[in-house]
Coordinates of C-alpha atoms in Angstrom, one line a residue:
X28 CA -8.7 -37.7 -94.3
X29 CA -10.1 -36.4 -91.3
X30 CA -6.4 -35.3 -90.4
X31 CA -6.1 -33.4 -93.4
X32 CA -3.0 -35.3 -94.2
X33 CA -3.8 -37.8 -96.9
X34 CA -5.8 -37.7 -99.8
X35 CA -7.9 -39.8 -101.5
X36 CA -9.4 -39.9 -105.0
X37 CA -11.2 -42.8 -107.8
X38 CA -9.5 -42.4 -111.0
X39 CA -9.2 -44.3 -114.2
X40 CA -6.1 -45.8 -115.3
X41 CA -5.5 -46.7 -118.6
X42 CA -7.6 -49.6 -120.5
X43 CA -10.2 -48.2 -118.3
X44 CA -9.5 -49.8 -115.3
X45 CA -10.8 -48.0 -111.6
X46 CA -7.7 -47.1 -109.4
X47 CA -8.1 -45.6 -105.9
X48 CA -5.0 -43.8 -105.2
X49 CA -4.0 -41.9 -101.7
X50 CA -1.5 -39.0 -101.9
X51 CA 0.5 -37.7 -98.5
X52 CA -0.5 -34.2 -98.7
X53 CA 3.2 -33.2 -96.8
X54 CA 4.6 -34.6 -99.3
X55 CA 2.8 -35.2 -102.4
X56 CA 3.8 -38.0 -102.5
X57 CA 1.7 -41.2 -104.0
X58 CA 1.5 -43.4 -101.2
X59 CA 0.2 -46.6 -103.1
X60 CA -2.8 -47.6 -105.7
X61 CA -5.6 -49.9 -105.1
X62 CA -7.3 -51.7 -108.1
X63 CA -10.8 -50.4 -106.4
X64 CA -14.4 -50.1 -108.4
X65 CA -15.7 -47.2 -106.2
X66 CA -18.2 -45.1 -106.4
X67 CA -18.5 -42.5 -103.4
X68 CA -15.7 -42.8 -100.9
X69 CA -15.0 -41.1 -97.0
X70 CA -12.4 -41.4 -94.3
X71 CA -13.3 -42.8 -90.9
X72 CA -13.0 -40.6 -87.3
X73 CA -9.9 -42.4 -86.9
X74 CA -8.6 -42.2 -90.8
X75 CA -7.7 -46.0 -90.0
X76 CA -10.4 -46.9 -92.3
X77 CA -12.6 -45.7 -95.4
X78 CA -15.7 -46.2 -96.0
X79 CA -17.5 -46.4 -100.0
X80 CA -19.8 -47.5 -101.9
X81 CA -19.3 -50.9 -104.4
X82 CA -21.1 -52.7 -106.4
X83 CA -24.1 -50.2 -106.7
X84 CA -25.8 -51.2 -103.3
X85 CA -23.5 -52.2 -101.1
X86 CA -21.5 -50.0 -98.1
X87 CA -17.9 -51.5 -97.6
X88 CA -15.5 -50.5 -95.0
X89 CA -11.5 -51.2 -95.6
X90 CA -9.1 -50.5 -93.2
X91 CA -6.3 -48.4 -95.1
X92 CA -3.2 -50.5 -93.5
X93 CA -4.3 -53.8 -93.6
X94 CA -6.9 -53.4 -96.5
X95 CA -9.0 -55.8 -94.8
X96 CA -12.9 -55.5 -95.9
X97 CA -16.6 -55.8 -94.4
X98 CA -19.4 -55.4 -95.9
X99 CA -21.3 -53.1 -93.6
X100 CA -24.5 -52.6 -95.5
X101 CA -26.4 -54.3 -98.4
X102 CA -29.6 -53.4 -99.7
X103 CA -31.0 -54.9 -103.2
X104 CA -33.4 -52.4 -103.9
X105 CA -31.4 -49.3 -103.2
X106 CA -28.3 -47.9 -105.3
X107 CA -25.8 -45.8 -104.5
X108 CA -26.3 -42.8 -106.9
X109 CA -26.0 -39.2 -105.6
X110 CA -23.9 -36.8 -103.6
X111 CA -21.5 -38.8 -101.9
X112 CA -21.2 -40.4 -99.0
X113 CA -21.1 -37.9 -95.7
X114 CA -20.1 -39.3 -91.9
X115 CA -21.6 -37.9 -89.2
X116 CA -20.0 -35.5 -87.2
X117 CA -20.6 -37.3 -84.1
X118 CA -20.2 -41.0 -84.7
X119 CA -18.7 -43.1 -87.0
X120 CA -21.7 -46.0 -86.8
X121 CA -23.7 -43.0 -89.0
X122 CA -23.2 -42.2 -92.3
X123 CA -25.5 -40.7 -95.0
X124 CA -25.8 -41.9 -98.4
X125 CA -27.5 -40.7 -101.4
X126 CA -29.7 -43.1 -102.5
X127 CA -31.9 -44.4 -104.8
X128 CA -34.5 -47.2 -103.4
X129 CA -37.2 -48.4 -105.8
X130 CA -36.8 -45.3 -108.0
X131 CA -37.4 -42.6 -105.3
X132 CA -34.3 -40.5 -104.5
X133 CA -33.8 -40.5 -100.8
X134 CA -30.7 -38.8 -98.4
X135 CA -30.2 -42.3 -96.6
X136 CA -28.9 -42.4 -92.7
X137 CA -27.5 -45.9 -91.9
X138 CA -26.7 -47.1 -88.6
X139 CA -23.6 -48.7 -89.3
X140 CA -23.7 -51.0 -86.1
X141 CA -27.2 -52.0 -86.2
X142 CA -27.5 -51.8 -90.4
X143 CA -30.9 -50.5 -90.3
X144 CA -31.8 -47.2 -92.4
X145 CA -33.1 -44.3 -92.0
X146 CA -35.3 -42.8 -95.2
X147 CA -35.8 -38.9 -96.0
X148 CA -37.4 -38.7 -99.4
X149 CA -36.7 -36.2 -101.8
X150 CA -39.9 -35.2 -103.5
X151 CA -38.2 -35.2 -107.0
X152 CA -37.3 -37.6 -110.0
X153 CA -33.6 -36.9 -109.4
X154 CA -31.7 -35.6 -106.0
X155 CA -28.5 -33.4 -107.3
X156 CA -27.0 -32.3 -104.0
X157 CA -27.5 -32.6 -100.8
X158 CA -25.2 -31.2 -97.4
X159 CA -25.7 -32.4 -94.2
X160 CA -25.0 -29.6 -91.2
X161 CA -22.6 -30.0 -88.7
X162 CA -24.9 -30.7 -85.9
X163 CA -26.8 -33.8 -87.6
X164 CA -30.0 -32.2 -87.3
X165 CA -30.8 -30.9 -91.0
X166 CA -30.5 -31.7 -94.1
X167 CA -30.8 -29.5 -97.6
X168 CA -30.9 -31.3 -101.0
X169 CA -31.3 -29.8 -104.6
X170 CA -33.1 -32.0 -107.2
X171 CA -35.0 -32.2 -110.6
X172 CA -38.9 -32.7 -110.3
X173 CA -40.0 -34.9 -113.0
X174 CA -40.9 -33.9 -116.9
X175 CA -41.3 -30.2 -115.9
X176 CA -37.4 -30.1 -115.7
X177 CA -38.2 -27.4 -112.4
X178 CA -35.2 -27.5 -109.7
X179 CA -35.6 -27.1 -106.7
X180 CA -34.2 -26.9 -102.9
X181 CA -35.6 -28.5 -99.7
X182 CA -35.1 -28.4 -96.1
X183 CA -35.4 -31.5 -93.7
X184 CA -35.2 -31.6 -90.2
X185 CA -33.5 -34.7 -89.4
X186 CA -34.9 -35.0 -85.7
X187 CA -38.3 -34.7 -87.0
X188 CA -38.3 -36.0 -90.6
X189 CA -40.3 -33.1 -91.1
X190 CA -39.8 -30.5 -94.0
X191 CA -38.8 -26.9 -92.9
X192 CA -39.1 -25.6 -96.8
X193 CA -39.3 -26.7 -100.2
X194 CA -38.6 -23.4 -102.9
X195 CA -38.2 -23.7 -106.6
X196 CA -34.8 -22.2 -107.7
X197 CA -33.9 -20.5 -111.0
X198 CA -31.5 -23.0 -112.4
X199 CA -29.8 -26.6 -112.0
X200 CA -27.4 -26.3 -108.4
X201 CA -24.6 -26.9 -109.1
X202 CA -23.3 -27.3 -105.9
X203 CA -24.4 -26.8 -102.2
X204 CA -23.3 -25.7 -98.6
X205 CA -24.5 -25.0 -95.3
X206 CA -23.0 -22.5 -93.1
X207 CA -21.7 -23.5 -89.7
X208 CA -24.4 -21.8 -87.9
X209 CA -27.5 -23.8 -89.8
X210 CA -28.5 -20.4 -90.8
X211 CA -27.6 -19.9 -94.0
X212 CA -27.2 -22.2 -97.6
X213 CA -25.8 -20.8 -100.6
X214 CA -26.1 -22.9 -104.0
X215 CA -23.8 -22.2 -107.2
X216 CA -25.3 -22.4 -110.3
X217 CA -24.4 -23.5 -113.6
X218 CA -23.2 -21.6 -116.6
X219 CA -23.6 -19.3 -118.0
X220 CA -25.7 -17.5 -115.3
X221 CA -22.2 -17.9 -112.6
X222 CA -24.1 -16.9 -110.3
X223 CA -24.5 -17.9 -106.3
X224 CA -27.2 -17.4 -104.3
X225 CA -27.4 -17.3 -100.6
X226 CA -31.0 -18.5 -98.6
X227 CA -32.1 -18.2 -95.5
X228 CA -32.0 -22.1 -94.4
X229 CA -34.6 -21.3 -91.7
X230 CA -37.7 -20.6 -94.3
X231 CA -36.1 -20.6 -97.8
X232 CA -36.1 -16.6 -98.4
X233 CA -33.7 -15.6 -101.1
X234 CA -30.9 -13.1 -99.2
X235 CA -29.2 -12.1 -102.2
X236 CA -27.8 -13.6 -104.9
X237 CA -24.5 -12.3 -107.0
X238 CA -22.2 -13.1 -109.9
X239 CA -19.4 -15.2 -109.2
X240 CA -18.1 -15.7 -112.3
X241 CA -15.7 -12.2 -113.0
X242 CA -15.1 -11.6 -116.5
X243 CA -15.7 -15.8 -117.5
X244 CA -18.9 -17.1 -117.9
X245 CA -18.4 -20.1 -115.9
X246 CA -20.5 -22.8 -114.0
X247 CA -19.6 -22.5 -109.8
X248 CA -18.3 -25.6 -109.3
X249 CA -18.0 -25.3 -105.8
X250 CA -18.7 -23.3 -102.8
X251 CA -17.9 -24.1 -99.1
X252 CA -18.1 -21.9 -95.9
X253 CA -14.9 -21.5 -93.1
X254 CA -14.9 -23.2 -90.3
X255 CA -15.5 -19.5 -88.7
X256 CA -18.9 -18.9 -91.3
X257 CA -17.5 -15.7 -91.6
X258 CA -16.1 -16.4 -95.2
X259 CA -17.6 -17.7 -98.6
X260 CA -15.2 -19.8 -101.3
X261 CA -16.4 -20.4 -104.5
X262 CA -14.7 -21.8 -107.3
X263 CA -15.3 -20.9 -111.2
X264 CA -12.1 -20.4 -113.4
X265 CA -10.8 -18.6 -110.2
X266 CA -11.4 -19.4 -106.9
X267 CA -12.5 -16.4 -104.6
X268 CA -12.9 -15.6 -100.7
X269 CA -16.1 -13.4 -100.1
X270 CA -16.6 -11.4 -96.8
X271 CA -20.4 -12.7 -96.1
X272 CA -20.8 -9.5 -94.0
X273 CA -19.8 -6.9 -97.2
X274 CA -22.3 -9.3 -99.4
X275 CA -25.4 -6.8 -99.1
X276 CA -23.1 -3.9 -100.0

């Protein structure tokens, strides 16, 4: 939640059945279980409600107390397929979907309030990842082009729906982040290469790239900036804090 107090997460119970449960992070305690068929899920401005995805191509908002439900977008020939949902960090009628409409991956901004939808295609057969920054104004995806099996990263100005940069990259991304400052991305890569790599998000220039994964050769399952930008997490069979300004050294 947006508060930091509650958690969220899909899970499967046993026979198989989808369970959304919420935990009270003071506590740890399980607050209750909804049976739920879920795919992406996020918390409101308010935490009152949560928004997700259902039945493949359809946005649902429920509030958390009441668990009252509208359907807040619907689109046939679209599907709910990659990277989660993300809100916008300035209103909650935005949100960002990854999407797939007639078998093009796009990074999908829908006006909640006025259901209309927004398209930035991802030049690829499959999007991986994709991080909006905290501004609103650009977005970077990772995806797999076609039968060459080549990954790649791109760069889209949201204001412009114009494409800053579009680089190939060594390796499947594992994961993705943006630093607070728009300056910056650094992608985690799968095993056994552990490594991350940080680019310049202005034009796509490598900055330097190092290995992540100590002693284990494991996949970097996550990475994620501070608030500050002045740190790096990253999350193999440990997780580590890296001073970005000793990186070069």
């Amino acid at each position: 939640s947006q508060n930091g107090r509650v958690f969220a997460a899909q899970n499967y119970a046993q026979g198989g059945n989808q369970e959304l449960g919420f935990w009270d992070l003071d506590t740890g305690e399980l607050i209750k279980i909804n049976p739920s068929n879920i795919g992406s899920i996020a918390f409101s401005r308010s935490d009152e409600n949560l928004f997700y995805a259902s039945s493949v191509n359809k946005l649902i908002t429920s509030n958390i107390n009441s668990e009252e439900k509208a359907t807040l977008y619907e689109d046939p020939q679209c599907v709910f397929r990659y990277g989660g949902l993300v809100l916008s960090n300035f209103d909650d009628e935005v949100i960002y979907g990854g999407v797939d409409c007639n078998r093009k991956p796009v990074v999908a901004m829908i006006n909640l309030k006025e259901k209309t939808k927004t398209e930035f295609i991802i030049p690829a057969k499959y999007l991986t990842r994709y991080a909006i920054s905290t501004d609103d104004s650009l977005l970077i995806a990772s995806y797999l082009s076609g039968d060459e099996f080549r990954y790649g990263l791109i760069a889209i100005n949201l204001k412009k729906n114009e494409v800053i940069f579009n680089i190939e990259l060594r390796d499947q991304a594992r994961t993705i982040a943006l630093s607070p400052d728009n300056q910056c991305v650094a992608v985690g890569f799968s095993d056994p290469d552990s490594l991350t790599t940080m680019i310049d998000a202005t034009n796509g220039k490598e900055l330097i790239s190092f290995d992540t994964g100590k002693s284990s050769r494991a996949s970097v399952d996550t990475v994620l900036f501070t608030h500050d930008g002045r740190q790096l997490i990253t999350q193999t069979s440990f997780i580590d804090f890296w001073d970005i300004s000793q990186l070069n050294k």
